[in-house]
Structure formats: C-alpha cells, structure tokens
mmCIF file of C-alpha atoms and ligand atoms in Angstrom:
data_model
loop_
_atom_site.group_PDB
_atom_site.id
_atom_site.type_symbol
_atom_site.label_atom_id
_atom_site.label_comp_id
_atom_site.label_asym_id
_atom_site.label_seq_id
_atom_site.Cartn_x
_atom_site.Cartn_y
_atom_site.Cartn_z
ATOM 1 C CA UNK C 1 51.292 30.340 38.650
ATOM 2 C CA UNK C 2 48.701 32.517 39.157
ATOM 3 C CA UNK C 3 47.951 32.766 35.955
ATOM 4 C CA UNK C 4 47.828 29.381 35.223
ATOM 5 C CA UNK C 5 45.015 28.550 38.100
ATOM 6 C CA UNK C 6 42.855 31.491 36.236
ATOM 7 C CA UNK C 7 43.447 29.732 33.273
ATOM 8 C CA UNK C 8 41.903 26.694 34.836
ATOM 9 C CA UNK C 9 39.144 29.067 35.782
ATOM 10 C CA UNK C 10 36.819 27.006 33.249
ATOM 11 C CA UNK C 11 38.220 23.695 33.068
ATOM 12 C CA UNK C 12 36.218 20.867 35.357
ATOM 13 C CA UNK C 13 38.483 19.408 38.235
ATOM 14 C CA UNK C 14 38.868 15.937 36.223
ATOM 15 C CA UNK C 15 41.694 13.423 37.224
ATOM 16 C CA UNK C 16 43.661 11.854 34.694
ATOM 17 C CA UNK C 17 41.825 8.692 34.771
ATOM 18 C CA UNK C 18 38.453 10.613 34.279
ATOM 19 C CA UNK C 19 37.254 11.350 37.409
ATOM 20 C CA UNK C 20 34.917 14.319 37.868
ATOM 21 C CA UNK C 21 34.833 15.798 41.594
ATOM 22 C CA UNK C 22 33.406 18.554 42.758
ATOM 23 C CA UNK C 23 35.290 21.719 43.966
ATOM 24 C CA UNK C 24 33.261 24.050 46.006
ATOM 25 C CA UNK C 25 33.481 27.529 47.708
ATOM 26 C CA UNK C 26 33.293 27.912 51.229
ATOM 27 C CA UNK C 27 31.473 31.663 51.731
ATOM 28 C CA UNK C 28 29.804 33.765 54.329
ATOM 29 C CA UNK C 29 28.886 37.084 52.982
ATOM 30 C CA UNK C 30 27.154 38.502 50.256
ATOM 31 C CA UNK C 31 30.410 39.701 48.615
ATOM 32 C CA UNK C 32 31.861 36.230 48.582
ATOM 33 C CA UNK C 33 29.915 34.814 46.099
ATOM 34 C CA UNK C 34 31.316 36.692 43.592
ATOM 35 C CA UNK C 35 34.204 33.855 44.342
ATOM 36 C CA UNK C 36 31.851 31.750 42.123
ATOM 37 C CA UNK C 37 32.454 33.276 38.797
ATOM 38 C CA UNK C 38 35.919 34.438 39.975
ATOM 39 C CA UNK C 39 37.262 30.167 40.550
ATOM 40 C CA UNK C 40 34.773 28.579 37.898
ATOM 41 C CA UNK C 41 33.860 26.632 41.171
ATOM 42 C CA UNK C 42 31.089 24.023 40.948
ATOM 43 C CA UNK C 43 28.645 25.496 43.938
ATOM 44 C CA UNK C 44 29.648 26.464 47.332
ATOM 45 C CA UNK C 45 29.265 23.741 49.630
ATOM 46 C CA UNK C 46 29.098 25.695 52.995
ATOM 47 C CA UNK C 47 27.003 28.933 53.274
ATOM 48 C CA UNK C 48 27.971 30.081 57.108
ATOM 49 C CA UNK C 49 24.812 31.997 57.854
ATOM 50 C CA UNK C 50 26.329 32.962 61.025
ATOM 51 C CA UNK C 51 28.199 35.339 59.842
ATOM 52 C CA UNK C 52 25.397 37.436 59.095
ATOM 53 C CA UNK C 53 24.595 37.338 62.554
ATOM 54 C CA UNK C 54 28.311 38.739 63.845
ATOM 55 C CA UNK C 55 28.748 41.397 62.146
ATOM 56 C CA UNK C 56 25.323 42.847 62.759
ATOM 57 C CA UNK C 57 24.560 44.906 66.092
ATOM 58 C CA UNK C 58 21.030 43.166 66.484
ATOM 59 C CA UNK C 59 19.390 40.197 65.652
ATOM 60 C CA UNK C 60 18.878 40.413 61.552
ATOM 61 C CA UNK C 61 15.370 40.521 60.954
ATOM 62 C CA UNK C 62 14.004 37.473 58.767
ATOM 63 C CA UNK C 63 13.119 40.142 55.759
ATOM 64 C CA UNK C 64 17.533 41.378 56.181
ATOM 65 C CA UNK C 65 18.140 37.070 56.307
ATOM 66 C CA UNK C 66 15.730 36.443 53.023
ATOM 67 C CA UNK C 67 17.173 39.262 51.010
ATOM 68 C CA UNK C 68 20.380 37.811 51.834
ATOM 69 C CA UNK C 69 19.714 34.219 50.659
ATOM 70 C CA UNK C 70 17.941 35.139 47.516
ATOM 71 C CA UNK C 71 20.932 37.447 46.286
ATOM 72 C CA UNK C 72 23.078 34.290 46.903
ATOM 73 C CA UNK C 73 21.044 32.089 45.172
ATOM 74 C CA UNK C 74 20.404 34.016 42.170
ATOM 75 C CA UNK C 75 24.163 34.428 41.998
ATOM 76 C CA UNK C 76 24.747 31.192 42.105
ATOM 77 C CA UNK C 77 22.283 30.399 39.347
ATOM 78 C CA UNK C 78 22.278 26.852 38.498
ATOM 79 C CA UNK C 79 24.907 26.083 41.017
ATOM 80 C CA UNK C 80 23.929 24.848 44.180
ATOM 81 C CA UNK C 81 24.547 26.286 47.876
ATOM 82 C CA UNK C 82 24.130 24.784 50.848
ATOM 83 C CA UNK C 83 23.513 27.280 53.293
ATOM 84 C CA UNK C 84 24.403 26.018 56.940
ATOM 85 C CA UNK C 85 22.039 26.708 60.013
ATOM 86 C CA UNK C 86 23.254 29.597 62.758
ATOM 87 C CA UNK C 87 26.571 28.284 64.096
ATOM 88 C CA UNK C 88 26.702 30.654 67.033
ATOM 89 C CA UNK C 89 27.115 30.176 70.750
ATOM 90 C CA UNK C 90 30.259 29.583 72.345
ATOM 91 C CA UNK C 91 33.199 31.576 71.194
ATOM 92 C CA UNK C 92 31.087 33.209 68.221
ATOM 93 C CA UNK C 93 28.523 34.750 71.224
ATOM 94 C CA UNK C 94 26.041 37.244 70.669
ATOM 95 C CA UNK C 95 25.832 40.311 72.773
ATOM 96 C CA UNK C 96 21.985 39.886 71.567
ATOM 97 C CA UNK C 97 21.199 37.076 73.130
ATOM 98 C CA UNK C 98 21.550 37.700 76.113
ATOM 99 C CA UNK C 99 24.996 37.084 76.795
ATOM 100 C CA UNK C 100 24.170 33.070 77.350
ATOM 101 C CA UNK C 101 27.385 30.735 77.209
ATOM 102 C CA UNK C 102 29.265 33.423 76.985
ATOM 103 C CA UNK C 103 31.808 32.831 79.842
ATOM 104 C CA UNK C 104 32.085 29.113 79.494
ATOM 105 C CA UNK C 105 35.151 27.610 79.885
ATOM 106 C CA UNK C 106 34.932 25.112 76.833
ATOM 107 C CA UNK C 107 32.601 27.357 74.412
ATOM 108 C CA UNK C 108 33.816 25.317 71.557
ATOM 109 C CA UNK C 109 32.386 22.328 73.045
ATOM 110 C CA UNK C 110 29.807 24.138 75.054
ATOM 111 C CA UNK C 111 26.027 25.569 73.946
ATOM 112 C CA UNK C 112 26.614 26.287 70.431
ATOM 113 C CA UNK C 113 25.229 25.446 67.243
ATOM 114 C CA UNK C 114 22.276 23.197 66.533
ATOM 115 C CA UNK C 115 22.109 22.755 70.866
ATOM 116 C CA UNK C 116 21.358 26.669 70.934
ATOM 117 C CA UNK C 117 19.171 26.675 68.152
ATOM 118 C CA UNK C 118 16.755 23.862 68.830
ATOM 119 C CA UNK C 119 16.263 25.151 72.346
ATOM 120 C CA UNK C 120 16.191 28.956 71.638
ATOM 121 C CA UNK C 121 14.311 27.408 68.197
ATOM 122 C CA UNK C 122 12.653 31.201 67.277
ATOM 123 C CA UNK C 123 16.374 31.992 65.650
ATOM 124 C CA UNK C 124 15.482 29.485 63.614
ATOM 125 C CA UNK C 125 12.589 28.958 62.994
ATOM 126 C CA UNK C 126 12.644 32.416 61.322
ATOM 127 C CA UNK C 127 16.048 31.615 59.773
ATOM 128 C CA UNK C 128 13.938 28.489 58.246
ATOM 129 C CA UNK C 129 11.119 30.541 56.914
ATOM 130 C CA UNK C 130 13.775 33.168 55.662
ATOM 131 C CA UNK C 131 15.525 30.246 53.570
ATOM 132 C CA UNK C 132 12.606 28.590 52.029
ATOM 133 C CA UNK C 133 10.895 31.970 51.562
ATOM 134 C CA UNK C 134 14.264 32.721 49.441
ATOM 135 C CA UNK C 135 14.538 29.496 47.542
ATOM 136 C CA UNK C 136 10.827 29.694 46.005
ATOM 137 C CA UNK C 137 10.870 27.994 42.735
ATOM 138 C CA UNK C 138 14.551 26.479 43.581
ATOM 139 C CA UNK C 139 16.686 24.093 44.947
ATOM 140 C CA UNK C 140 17.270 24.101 48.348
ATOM 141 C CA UNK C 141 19.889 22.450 50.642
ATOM 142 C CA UNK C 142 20.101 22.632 54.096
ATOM 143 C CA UNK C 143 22.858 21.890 56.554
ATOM 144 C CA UNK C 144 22.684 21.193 60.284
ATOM 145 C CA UNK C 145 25.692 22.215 62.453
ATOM 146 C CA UNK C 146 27.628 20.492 65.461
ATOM 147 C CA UNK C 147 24.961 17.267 64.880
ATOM 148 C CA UNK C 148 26.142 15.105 67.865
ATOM 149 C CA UNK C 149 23.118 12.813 68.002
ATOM 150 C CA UNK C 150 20.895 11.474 64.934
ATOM 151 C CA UNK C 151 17.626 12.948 67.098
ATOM 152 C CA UNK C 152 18.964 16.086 66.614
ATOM 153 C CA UNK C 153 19.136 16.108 63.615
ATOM 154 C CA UNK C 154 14.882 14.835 62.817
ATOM 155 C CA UNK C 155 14.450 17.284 65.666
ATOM 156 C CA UNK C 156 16.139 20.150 63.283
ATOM 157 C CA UNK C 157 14.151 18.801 60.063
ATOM 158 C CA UNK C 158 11.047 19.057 61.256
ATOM 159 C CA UNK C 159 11.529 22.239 62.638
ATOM 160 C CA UNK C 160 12.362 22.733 58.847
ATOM 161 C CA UNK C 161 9.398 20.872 57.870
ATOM 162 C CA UNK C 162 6.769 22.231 59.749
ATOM 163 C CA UNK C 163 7.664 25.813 58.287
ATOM 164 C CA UNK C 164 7.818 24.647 54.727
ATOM 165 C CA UNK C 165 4.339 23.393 55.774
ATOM 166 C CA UNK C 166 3.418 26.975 56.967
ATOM 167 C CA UNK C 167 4.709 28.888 53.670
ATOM 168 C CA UNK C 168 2.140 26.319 51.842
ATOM 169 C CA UNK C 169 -1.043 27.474 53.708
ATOM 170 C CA UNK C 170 -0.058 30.719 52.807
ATOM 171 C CA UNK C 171 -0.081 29.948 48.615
ATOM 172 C CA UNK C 172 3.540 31.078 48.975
ATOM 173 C CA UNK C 173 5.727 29.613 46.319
ATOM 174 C CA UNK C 174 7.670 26.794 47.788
ATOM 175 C CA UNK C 175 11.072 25.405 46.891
ATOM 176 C CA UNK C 176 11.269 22.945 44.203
ATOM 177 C CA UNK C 177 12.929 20.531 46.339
ATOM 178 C CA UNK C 178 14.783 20.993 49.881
ATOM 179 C CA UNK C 179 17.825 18.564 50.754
ATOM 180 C CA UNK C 180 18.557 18.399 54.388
ATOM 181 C CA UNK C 181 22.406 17.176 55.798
ATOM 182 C CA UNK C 182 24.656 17.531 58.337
ATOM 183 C CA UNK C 183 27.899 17.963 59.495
ATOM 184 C CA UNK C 184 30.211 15.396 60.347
ATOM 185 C CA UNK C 185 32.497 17.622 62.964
ATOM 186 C CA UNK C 186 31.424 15.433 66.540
ATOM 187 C CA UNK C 187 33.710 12.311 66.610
ATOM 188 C CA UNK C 188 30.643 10.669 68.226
ATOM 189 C CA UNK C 189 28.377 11.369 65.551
ATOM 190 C CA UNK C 190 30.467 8.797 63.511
ATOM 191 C CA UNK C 191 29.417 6.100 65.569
ATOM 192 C CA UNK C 192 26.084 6.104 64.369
ATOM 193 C CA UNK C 193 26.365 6.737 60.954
ATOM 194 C CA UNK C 194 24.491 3.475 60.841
ATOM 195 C CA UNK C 195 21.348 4.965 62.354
ATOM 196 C CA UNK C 196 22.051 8.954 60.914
ATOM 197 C CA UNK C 197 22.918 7.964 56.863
ATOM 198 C CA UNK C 198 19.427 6.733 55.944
ATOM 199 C CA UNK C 199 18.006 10.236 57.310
ATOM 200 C CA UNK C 200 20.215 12.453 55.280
ATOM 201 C CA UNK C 201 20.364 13.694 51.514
ATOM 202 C CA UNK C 202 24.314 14.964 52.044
ATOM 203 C CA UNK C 203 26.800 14.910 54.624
ATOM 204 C CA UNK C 204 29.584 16.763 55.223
ATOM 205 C CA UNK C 205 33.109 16.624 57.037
ATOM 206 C CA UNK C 206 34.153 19.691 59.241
ATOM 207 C CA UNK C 207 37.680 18.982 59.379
ATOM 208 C CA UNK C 208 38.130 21.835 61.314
ATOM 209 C CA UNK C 209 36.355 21.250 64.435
ATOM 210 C CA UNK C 210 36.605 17.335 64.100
ATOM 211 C CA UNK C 211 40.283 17.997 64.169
ATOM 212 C CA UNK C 212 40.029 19.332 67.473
ATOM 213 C CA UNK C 213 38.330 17.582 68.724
ATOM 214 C CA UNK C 214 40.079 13.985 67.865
ATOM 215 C CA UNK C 215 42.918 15.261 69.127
ATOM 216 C CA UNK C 216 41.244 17.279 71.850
ATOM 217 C CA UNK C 217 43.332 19.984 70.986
ATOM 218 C CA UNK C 218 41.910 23.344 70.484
ATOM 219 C CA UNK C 219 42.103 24.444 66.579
ATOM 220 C CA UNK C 220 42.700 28.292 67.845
ATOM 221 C CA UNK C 221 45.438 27.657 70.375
ATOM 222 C CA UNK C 222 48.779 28.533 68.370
ATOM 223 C CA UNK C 223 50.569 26.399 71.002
ATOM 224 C CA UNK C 224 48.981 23.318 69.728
ATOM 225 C CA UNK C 225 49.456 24.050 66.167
ATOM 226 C CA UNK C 226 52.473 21.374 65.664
ATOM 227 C CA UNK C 227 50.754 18.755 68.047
ATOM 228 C CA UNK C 228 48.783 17.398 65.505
ATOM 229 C CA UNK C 229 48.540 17.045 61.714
ATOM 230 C CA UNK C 230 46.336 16.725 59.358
ATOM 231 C CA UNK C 231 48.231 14.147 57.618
ATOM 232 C CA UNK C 232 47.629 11.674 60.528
ATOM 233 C CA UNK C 233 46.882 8.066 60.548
ATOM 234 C CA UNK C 234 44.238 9.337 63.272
ATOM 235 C CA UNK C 235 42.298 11.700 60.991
ATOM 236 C CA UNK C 236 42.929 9.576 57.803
ATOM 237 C CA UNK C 237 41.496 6.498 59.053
ATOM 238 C CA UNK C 238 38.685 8.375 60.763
ATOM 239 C CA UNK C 239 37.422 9.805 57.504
ATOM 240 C CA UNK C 240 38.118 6.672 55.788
ATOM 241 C CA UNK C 241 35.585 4.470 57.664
ATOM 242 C CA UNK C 242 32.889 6.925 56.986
ATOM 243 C CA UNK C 243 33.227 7.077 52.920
ATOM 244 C CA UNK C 244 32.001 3.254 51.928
ATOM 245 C CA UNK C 245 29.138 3.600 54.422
ATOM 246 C CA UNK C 246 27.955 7.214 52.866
ATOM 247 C CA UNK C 247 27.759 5.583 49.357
ATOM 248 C CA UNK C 248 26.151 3.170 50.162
ATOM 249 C CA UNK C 249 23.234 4.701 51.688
ATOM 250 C CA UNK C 250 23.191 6.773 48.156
ATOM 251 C CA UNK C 251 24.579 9.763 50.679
ATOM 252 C CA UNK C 252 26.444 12.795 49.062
ATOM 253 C CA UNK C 253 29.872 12.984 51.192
ATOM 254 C CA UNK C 254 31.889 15.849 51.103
ATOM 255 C CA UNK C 255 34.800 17.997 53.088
ATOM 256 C CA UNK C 256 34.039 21.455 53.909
ATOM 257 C CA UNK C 257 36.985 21.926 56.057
ATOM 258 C CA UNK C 258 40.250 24.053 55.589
ATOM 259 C CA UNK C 259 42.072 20.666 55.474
ATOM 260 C CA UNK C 260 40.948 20.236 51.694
ATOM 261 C CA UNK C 261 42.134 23.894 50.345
ATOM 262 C CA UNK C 262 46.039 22.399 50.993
ATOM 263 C CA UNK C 263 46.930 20.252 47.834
ATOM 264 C CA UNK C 264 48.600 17.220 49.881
ATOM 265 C CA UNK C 265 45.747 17.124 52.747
ATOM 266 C CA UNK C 266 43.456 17.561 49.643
ATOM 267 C CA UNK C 267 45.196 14.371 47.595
ATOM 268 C CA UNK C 268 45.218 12.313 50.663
ATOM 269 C CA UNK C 269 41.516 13.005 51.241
ATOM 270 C CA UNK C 270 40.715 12.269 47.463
ATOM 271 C CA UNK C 271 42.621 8.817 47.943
ATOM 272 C CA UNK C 272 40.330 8.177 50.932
ATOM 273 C CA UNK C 273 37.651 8.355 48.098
ATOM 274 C CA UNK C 274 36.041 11.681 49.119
ATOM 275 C CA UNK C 275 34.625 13.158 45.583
ATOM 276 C CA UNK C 276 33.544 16.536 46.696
ATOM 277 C CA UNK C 277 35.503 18.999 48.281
ATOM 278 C CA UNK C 278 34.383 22.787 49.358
ATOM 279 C CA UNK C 279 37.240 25.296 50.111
ATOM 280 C CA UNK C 280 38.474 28.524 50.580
ATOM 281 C CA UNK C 281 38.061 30.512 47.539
ATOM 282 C CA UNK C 282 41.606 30.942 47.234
ATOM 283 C CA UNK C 283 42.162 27.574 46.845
ATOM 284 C CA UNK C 284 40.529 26.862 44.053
ATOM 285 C CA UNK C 285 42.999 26.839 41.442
ATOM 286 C CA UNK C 286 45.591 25.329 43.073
ATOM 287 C CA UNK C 287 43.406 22.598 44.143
ATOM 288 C CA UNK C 288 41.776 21.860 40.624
ATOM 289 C CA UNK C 289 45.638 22.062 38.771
ATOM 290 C CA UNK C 290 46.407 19.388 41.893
ATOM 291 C CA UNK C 291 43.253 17.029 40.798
ATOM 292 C CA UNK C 292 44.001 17.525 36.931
ATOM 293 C CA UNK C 293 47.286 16.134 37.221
ATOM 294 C CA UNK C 294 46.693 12.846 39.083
ATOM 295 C CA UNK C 295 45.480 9.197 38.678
ATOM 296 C CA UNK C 296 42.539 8.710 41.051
ATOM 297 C CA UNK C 297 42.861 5.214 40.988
ATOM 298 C CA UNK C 298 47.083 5.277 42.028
ATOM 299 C CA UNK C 299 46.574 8.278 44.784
ATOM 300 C CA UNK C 300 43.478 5.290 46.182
ATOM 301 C CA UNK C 301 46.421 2.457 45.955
ATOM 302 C CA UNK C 302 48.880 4.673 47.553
ATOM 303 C CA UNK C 303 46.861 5.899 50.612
ATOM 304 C CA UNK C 304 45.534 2.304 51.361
ATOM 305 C CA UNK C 305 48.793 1.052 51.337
ATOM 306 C CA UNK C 306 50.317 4.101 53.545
ATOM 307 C CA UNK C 307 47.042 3.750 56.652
ATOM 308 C CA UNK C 308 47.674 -0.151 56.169
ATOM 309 C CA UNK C 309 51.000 0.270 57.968
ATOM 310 C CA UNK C 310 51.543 3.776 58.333
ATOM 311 C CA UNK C 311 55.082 5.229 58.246
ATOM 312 C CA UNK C 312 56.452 7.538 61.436
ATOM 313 C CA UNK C 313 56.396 10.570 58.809
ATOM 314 C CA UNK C 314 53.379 10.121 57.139
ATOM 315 C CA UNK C 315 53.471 13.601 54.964
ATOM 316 C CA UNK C 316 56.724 13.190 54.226
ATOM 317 C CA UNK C 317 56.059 9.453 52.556
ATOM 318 C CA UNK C 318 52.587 10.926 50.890
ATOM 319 C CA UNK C 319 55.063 14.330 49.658
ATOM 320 C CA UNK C 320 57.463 11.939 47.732
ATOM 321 C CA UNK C 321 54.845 9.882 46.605
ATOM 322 C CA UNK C 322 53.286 13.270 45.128
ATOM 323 C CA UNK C 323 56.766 14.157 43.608
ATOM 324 C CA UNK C 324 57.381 11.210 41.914
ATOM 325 C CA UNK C 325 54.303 11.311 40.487
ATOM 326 C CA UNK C 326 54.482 14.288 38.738
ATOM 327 C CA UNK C 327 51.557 15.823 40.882
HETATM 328 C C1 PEP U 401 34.500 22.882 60.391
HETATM 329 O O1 PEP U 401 34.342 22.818 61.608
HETATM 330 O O2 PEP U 401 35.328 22.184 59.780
HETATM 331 C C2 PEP U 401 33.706 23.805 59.572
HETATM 332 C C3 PEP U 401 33.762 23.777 58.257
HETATM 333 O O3 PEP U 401 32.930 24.712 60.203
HETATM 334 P P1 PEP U 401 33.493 26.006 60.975
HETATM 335 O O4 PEP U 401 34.918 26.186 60.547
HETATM 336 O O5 PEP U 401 32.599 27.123 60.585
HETATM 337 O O6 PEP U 401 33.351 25.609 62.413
HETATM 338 MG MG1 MG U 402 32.643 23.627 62.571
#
C-alpha cells in the first residue's frame, strides 16, 4: 500500500465525478515542510507557529521567527501556507512568560491563544511584523486561533494591519496580498457566523479542540477516548450547518483537524460538503486514494440521508456504506 499512496504522490485528489479538493499538510517546524514535496500535497493549511515557541528556551527573537517563515515559504513555492498566530497559554505554557495561566485548572479553556496574545499583544505584534516582513513580494495568509467572539477577531486584524502599515513607512517590500481567517474550534463562535463570515477571507474547523469541547470532554484524557466519536450526529450536524453559510459569503472552509487524516471521518466530512482538508502528513496518501475512488455527489446523498435520521451506530452504517461502494 505504501507504495501505491507514493504513487499517488502526483496525482490531484479528484473524486470520480470530478471533484477537485484540496489536501493540505498540517506542519510546525522547519523540517516538516519537506512533507510538501514528500505527499504532492496542495499547501499546508495550518502553520502552528507555536511550536517555535516550545521548543525554544527564550522568547524567539522576531529576526529567529522571520528566518523561519521565509524558509517555509520559499519551500512551499507557489503553494500556499497559512501560518496560524501563537497558540500558547494554557497547557502549552511558557516558562518565559512569566509562568501566567500556568496552574489553571481548565488551561484548555483558560488564557490561551488569541486571549493571551491580544492582551500581552508585543508577542505579536512582533510575530506580525516577522510574518509580513517574510512574505515580501508574496502571498500571505493569516490565521487567528481559539476566535470565540467576531471582535476578536477585527481586534487581531488590525493589530495585523497597523504593522503592515508600519513595514510601508519604512519602503519595506510588502506582501502581495495578506488573507486573514480564523478558526472555527469555540462552539460559540458558530453562532455568529452570521456576523464573523463577511469579515473573513478563510475559515477553518479545529476538530480537535471543537471536539472537546462539544462534548466537554477533554481531547487528552485517555479515559474519555471512547465517550465520544467523531462519527457523531453531534459533530456531523455541527459542521454541517456551517458549510452553506461559508459559501455563501464567498468564504474558503476547510478542516484542519486530526478528524480529516482518518479516511471514514474524512468521507463523512467530504459528504458534509467540506472541499478542503489539511492533515497530518502521513495521511496524505491514504486520504487522496480515499477521495479518488468515490462519487462526491453519492457520499453527499448518503450522509444527508444518515444525519436525517441517524442510526444508533452511525460508523458502522457510514463503514458499510463505504464497503459497498468500493471506497
Ligand atoms: C484543532 O484544535 O483542531 C487544531 C487544529 O489546533 P490544535 O490541535 O493545534 O489545537
Ligand atoms: Mg486547536
């Protein structure tokens, strides 16, 4: 098998009925975007900056963050990245900053994220120049983390904005065009997608955390791991309300959580009408062989008609669907 998914290395994720989507890379470090050439992926759709931040000792300097960024993007070439603001706080603390929020008792739901960066806003502020500094002459897309509230979000772009405005007055080279999104990963969020879409270029599903917390249960507690599944009506239905609205605002949707790197979670998601999915590298292949064997118009039929009355064993149904289909 493994030779057959490098085979697929350079052959587009098209369905059977002629659908192009687009399969991403989730990376973190310089050394994973080599996963790029090594997948024939089509970008990678979440850049975690943050991890930049963990495994250094000190607070990278915004010359370490640029050199960073521009390696990535010239790697990438024509491909685009989205590179994600600082997700840090909570259980990804830094001994650096002064130790804040790091004996909450709910870090995952505590000061993390965009809440820690647009009230300690120098991390990124400098993380902002860093980026656009990098992206001179290039596209440039930018993604906001944990957005709860739309304001958060206009508060985090013109952060963005006013340093774009500051590289100008300096004659520096700016980027030929910056795309700002966010994450979907706040249940809350979703109930003012009405007031957030028209702000946003892209937006983007962390299945991960919005797992947890639709369920409330926490996605690193082992004990938990059988409480819930991916392949619920719950989480189904969820993303399914957001897709029509997306498009219609002309918003790019995507998944960026681990739930689209598993070929059922990823053909239920892709009957839900999400397009664009960004993964583990390791995924890759056996995601694109999944997509290059199906009818995007049948998976659509059969997930409307499994969330219209949903069976007990939903994974099981959407399994023998898969096997009869020859996916
Ligand atoms: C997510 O929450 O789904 C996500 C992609 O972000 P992270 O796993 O970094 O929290
Ligand atoms: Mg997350």
């Amino acid at each position: 098998r493994r030779a057959v998914f490098a085979a697929l290395k350079s052959e587009p994720p098209v369905t059977k009925d002629g659908h192009r989507l687009a399969v991403m890379v989730n990376a973190g470090l310089r050394d994973d975007v080599a996963a790029l050439d090594l997948t024939g992926a089509d970008g990678i759709g979440l850049f975690r900056t943050e991890f930049q931040f963990l495994v250094s000792a000190t607070l990278p300097q915004r010359e370490r963050q640029q050199r960073l960024y521009r390696d990535v993007l010239d790697v990438a070439g024509d491909r685009p990245v989205t590179f994600r603001t600082v997700d840090i706080g909570g259980d990804k603390a830094l001994p650096y900053l002064n130790g804040d929020g790091a004996d909450e008792e709910n870090p995952a739901m505590g000061w993390r994220a965009l809440r820690l960066a647009l009230e300690r806003d120098g991390l990124m502020k400098a993380q902002a120049r860093a980026l656009i500094d990098a992206a001179g002459g290039r596209a440039l897309n930018i993604m906001f983390p944990m957005v709860s509230e739309p304001w958060e979000f206009d508060e985090a772009r013109a952060l963005f904005e006013a340093q774009r405005d500051w590289i100008a007055s300096r004659n520096r080279m700016l980027p030929s065009q910056i795309r700002y999104g966010a994450m979907l990963e706040v249940p809350a969020l979703a109930e003012q997608l009405d007031l957030l879409l028209p702000k946003l270029d892209f937006l983007s599903i962390g299945t991960n955390d919005l797992t947890q917390f639709l369920f409330a249960a926490d996605r690193a507690n082992p004990k938990l791991a059988e409480r819930y599944d991916w392949l619920s009506p719950s989480i189904l239905r969820f993303i399914r309300r957001i897709v029509d609205p997306a498009r219609d605002a002309g918003v790019d949707l995507a998944v960026c959580g681990e739930m689209g790197g598993r070929p059922l979670e990823a053909l239920a998601l892709i009957g839900l009408g999400i397009d664009r999915l960004s993964i583990t590298p390791a995924a890759v292949g056996p995601i694109k062989a999944m997509i290059r064997s199906i009818d995007r118009s049948a998976v659509m039929a059969e997930m409307e008609t499994l969330l219209a009355r949903p069976p007990r064993d939903l994974r099981g149904a959407l399994a023998h669907w898969a096997g009869e289909h020859g996916v």
